Coordinates of N, CA, C and O in Angstrom, one line a residue:
X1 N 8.9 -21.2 34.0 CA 7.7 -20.5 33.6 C 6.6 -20.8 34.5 O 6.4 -22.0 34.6
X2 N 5.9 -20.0 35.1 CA 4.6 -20.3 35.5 C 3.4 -20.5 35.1 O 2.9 -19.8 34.2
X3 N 2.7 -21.5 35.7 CA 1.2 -21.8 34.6 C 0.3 -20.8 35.4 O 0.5 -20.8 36.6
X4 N -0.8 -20.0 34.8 CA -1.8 -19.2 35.1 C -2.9 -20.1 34.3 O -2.7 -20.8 33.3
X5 N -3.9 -19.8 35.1 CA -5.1 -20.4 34.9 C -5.2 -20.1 33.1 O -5.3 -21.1 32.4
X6 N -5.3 -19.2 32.5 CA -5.6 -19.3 31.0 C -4.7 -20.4 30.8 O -5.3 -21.3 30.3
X7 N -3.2 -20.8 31.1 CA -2.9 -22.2 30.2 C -3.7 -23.4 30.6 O -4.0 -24.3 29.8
X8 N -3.9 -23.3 31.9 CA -4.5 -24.5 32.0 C -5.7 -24.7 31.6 O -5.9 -25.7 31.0
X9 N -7.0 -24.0 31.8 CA -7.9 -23.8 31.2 C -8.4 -24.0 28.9 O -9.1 -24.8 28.3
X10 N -7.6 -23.1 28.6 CA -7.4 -23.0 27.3 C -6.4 -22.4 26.5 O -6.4 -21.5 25.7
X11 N -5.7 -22.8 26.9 CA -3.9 -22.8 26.5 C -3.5 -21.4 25.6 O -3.8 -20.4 26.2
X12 N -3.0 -21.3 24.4 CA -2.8 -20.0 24.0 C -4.0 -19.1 23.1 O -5.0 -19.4 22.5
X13 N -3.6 -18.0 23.5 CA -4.6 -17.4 23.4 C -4.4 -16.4 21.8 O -4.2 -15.2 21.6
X14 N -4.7 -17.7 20.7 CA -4.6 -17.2 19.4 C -5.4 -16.8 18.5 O -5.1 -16.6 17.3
X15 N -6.5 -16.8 19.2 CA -7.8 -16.0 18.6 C -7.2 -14.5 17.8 O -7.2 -14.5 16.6
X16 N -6.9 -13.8 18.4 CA -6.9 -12.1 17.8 C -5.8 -12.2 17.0 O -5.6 -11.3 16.2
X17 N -4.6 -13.3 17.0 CA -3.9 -13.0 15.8 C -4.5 -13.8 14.4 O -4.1 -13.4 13.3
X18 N -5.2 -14.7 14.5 CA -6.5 -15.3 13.4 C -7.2 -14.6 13.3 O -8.0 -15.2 12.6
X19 N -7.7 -13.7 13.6 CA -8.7 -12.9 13.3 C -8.5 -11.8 12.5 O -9.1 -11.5 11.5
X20 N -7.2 -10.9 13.0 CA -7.3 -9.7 11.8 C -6.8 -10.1 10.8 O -7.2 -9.5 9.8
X21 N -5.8 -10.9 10.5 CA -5.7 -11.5 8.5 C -6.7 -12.0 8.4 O -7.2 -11.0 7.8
X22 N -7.8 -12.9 8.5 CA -8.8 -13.1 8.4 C -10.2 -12.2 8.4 O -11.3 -12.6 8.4
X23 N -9.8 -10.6 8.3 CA -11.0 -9.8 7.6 C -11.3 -9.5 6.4 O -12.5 -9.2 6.1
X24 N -10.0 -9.4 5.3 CA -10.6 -9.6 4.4 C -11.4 -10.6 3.7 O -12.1 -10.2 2.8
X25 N -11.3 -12.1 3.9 CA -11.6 -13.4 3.6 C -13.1 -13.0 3.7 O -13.9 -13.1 2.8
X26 N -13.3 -12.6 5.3 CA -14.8 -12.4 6.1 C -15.7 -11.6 4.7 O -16.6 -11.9 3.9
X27 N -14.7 -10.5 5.0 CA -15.7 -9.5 4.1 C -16.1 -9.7 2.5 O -16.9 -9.0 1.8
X28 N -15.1 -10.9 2.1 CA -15.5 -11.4 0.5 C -16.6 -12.8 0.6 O -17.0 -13.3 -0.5
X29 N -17.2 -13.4 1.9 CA -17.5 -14.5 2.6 C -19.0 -13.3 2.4 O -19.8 -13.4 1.5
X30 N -19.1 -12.3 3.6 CA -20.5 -11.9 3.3 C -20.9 -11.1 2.3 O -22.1 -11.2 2.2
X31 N -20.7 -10.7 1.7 CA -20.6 -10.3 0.3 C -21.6 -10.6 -0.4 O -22.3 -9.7 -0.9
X32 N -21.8 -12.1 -0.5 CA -22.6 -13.2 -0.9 C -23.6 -13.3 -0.6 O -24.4 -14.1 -1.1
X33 N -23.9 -12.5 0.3 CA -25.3 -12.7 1.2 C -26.2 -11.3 0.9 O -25.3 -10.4 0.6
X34 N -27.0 -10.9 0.9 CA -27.6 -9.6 0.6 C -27.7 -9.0 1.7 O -27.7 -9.6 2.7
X35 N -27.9 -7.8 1.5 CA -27.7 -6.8 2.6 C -28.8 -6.9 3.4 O -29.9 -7.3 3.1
X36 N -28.4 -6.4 4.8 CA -29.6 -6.7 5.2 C -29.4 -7.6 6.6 O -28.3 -7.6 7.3
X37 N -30.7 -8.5 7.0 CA -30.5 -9.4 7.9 C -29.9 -10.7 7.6 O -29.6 -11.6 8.5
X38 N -29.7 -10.7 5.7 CA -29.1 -12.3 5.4 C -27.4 -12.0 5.7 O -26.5 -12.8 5.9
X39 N -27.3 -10.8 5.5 CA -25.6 -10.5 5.8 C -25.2 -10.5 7.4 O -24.1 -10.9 7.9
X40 N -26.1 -10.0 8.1 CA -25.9 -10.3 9.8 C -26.1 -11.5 10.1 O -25.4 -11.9 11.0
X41 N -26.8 -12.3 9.6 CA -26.9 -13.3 10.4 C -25.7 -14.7 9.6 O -25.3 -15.8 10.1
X42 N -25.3 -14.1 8.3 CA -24.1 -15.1 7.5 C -22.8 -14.5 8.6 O -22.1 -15.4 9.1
X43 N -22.7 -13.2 8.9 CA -21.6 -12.8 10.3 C -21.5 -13.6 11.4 O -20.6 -14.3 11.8
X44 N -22.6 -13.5 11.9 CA -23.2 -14.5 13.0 C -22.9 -15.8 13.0 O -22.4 -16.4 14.0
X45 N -23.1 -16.6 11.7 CA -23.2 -17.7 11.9 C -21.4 -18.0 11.9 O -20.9 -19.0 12.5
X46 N -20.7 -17.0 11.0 CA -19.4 -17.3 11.2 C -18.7 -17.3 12.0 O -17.9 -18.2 12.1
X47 N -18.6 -15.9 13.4 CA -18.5 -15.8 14.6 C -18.7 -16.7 15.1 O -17.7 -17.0 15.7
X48 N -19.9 -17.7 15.3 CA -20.5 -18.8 16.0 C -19.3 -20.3 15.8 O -18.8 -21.0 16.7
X49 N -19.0 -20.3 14.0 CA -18.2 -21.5 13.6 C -16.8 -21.1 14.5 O -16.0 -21.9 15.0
X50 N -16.7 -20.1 14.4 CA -15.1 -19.3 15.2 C -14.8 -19.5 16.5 O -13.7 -19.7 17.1
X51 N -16.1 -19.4 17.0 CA -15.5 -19.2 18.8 C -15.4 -21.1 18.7 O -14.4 -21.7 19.0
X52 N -16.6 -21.7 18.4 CA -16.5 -22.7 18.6 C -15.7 -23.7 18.5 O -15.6 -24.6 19.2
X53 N -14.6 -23.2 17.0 CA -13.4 -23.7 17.4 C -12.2 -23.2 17.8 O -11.1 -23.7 18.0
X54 N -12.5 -22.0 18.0 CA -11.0 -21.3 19.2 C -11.2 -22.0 20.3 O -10.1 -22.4 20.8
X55 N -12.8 -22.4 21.0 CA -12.9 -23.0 22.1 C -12.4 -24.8 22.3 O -12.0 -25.4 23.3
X56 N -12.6 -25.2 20.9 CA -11.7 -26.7 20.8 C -10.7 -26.6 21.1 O -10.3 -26.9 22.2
X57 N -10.0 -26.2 20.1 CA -8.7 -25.8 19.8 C -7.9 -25.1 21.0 O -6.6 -25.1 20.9
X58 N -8.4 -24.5 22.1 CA -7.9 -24.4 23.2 C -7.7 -25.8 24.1 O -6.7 -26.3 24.6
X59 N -9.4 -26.0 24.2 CA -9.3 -27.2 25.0 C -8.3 -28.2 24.8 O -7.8 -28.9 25.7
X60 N -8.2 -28.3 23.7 CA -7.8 -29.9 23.5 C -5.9 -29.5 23.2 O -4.9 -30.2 22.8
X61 N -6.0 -28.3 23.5 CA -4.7 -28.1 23.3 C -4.1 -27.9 22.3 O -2.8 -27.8 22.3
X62 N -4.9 -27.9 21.1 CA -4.4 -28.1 19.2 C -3.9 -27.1 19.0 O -3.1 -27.0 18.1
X63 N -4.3 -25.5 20.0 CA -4.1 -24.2 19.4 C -2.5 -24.1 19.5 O -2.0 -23.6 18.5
X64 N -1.7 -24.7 20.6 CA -0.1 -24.6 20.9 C 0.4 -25.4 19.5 O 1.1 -25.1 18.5
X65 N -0.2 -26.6 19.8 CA 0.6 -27.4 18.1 C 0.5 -26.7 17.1 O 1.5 -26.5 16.4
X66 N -0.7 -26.1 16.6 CA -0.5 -25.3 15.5 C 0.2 -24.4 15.3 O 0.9 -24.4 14.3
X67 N 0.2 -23.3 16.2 CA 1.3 -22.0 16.6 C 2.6 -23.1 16.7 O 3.4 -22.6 15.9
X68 N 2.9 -23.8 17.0 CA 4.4 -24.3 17.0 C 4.5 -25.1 15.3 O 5.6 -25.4 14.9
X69 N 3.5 -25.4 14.8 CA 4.1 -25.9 13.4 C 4.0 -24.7 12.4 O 4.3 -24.9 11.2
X70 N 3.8 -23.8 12.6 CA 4.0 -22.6 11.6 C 5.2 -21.4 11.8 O 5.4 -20.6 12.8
X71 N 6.0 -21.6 10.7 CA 7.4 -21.1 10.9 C 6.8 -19.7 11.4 O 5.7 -19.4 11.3
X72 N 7.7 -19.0 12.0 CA 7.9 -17.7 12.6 C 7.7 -16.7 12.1 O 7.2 -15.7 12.6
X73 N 8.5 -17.0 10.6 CA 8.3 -15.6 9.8 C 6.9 -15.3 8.9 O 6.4 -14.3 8.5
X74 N 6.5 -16.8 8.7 CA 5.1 -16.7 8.0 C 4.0 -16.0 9.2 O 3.1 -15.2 8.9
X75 N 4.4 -16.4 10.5 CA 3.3 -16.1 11.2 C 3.2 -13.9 11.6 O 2.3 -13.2 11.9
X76 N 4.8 -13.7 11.3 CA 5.0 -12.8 11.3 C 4.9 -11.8 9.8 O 5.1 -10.6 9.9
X77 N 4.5 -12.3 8.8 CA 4.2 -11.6 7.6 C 2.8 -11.6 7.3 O 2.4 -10.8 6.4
X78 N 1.8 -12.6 7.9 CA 0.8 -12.4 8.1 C 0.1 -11.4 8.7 O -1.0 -10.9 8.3
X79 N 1.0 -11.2 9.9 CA 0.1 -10.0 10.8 C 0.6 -8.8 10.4 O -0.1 -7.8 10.5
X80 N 2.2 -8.8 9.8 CA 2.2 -7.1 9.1 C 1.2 -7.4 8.0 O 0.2 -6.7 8.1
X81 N 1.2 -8.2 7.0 CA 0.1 -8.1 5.7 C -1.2 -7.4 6.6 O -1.3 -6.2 6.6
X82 N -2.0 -8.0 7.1 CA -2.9 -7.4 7.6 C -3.1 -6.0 8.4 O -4.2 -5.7 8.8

Protein backbone atom coordinates (compact mmCIF):
# COMPACT_ATOMS: atom_id res chain seq x y z
CA UNK A 1 0.00 0.00 0.00
CA UNK A 2 1.16 3.47 -0.52
CA UNK A 3 1.27 6.32 1.97
CA UNK A 4 -0.13 9.77 0.40
CA UNK A 5 0.31 12.67 2.25
CA UNK A 6 -3.31 12.61 3.98
CA UNK A 7 -1.96 9.40 6.01
CA UNK A 8 0.83 10.94 7.02
CA UNK A 9 -0.40 14.16 7.81
CA UNK A 10 -3.87 13.06 9.50
CA UNK A 11 -4.49 9.54 8.99
CA UNK A 12 -8.08 8.45 8.21
CA UNK A 13 -10.35 10.50 7.03
CA UNK A 14 -13.48 9.69 9.37
CA UNK A 15 -15.08 12.82 9.76
CA UNK A 16 -18.16 12.42 7.10
CA UNK A 17 -18.90 9.02 8.34
CA UNK A 18 -19.40 10.67 12.12
CA UNK A 19 -21.14 13.22 10.98
CA UNK A 20 -24.27 12.07 9.14
CA UNK A 21 -25.57 9.56 12.13
CA UNK A 22 -24.71 12.29 14.10
CA UNK A 23 -27.59 14.76 12.71
CA UNK A 24 -30.13 13.84 14.40
CA UNK A 25 -28.32 14.09 18.02
CA UNK A 26 -27.17 17.77 16.51
CA UNK A 27 -30.68 18.71 15.85
CA UNK A 28 -32.17 17.56 19.43
CA UNK A 29 -28.67 19.36 20.87
CA UNK A 30 -29.95 22.89 19.21
CA UNK A 31 -33.27 22.58 19.89
CA UNK A 32 -32.40 23.93 23.27
CA UNK A 33 -31.26 26.97 22.27
CA UNK A 34 -33.79 29.56 20.90
CA UNK A 35 -34.14 30.45 17.57
CA UNK A 36 -32.28 32.80 16.39
CA UNK A 37 -28.50 33.79 16.94
CA UNK A 38 -28.50 31.54 20.28
CA UNK A 39 -29.15 28.46 17.88
CA UNK A 40 -26.29 29.63 15.31
CA UNK A 41 -23.95 30.18 17.44
CA UNK A 42 -24.86 26.68 19.93
CA UNK A 43 -24.07 25.11 15.84
CA UNK A 44 -20.98 26.97 15.80
CA UNK A 45 -19.82 26.18 18.88
CA UNK A 46 -20.38 22.48 18.13
CA UNK A 47 -18.74 22.50 14.69
CA UNK A 48 -15.79 24.18 16.52
CA UNK A 49 -15.76 21.14 19.47
CA UNK A 50 -15.87 18.78 16.06
CA UNK A 51 -13.16 19.88 13.89
CA UNK A 52 -11.11 20.27 16.89
CA UNK A 53 -11.25 16.83 17.55
CA UNK A 54 -11.31 15.29 14.05
CA UNK A 55 -8.12 17.37 14.01
CA UNK A 56 -6.62 15.40 17.25
CA UNK A 57 -7.78 12.47 16.52
CA UNK A 58 -6.11 12.50 13.16
CA UNK A 59 -2.98 13.76 14.53
CA UNK A 60 -2.32 11.66 17.09
CA UNK A 61 -3.48 8.89 15.12
CA UNK A 62 -6.59 7.86 17.52
CA UNK A 63 -8.95 8.18 14.41
CA UNK A 64 -7.41 4.54 12.89
CA UNK A 65 -7.60 2.86 16.51
CA UNK A 66 -11.04 3.71 16.83
CA UNK A 67 -12.23 2.73 13.28
CA UNK A 68 -10.29 -0.53 13.91
CA UNK A 69 -12.04 -1.18 17.52
CA UNK A 70 -15.54 -0.89 16.15
CA UNK A 71 -16.89 -4.14 14.63
CA UNK A 72 -17.76 -3.77 10.95
CA UNK A 73 -21.22 -4.43 11.02
CA UNK A 74 -22.01 -1.84 13.73
CA UNK A 75 -20.04 0.62 11.71
CA UNK A 76 -22.00 -0.49 8.76
CA UNK A 77 -25.68 -0.22 10.35
CA UNK A 78 -24.95 3.04 11.43
CA UNK A 79 -24.45 4.64 8.22
CA UNK A 80 -27.52 2.69 6.60
CA UNK A 81 -29.59 3.89 9.93
CA UNK A 82 -28.74 7.32 8.90
Amino acid sequence: RQMCIRDSLLGDPVVPGWITPAIPIIMIYVEAFSMGPDRVKALMAFQFMLGLLSIFLGVTSLATKVVRLIPSALKSGIIIGA
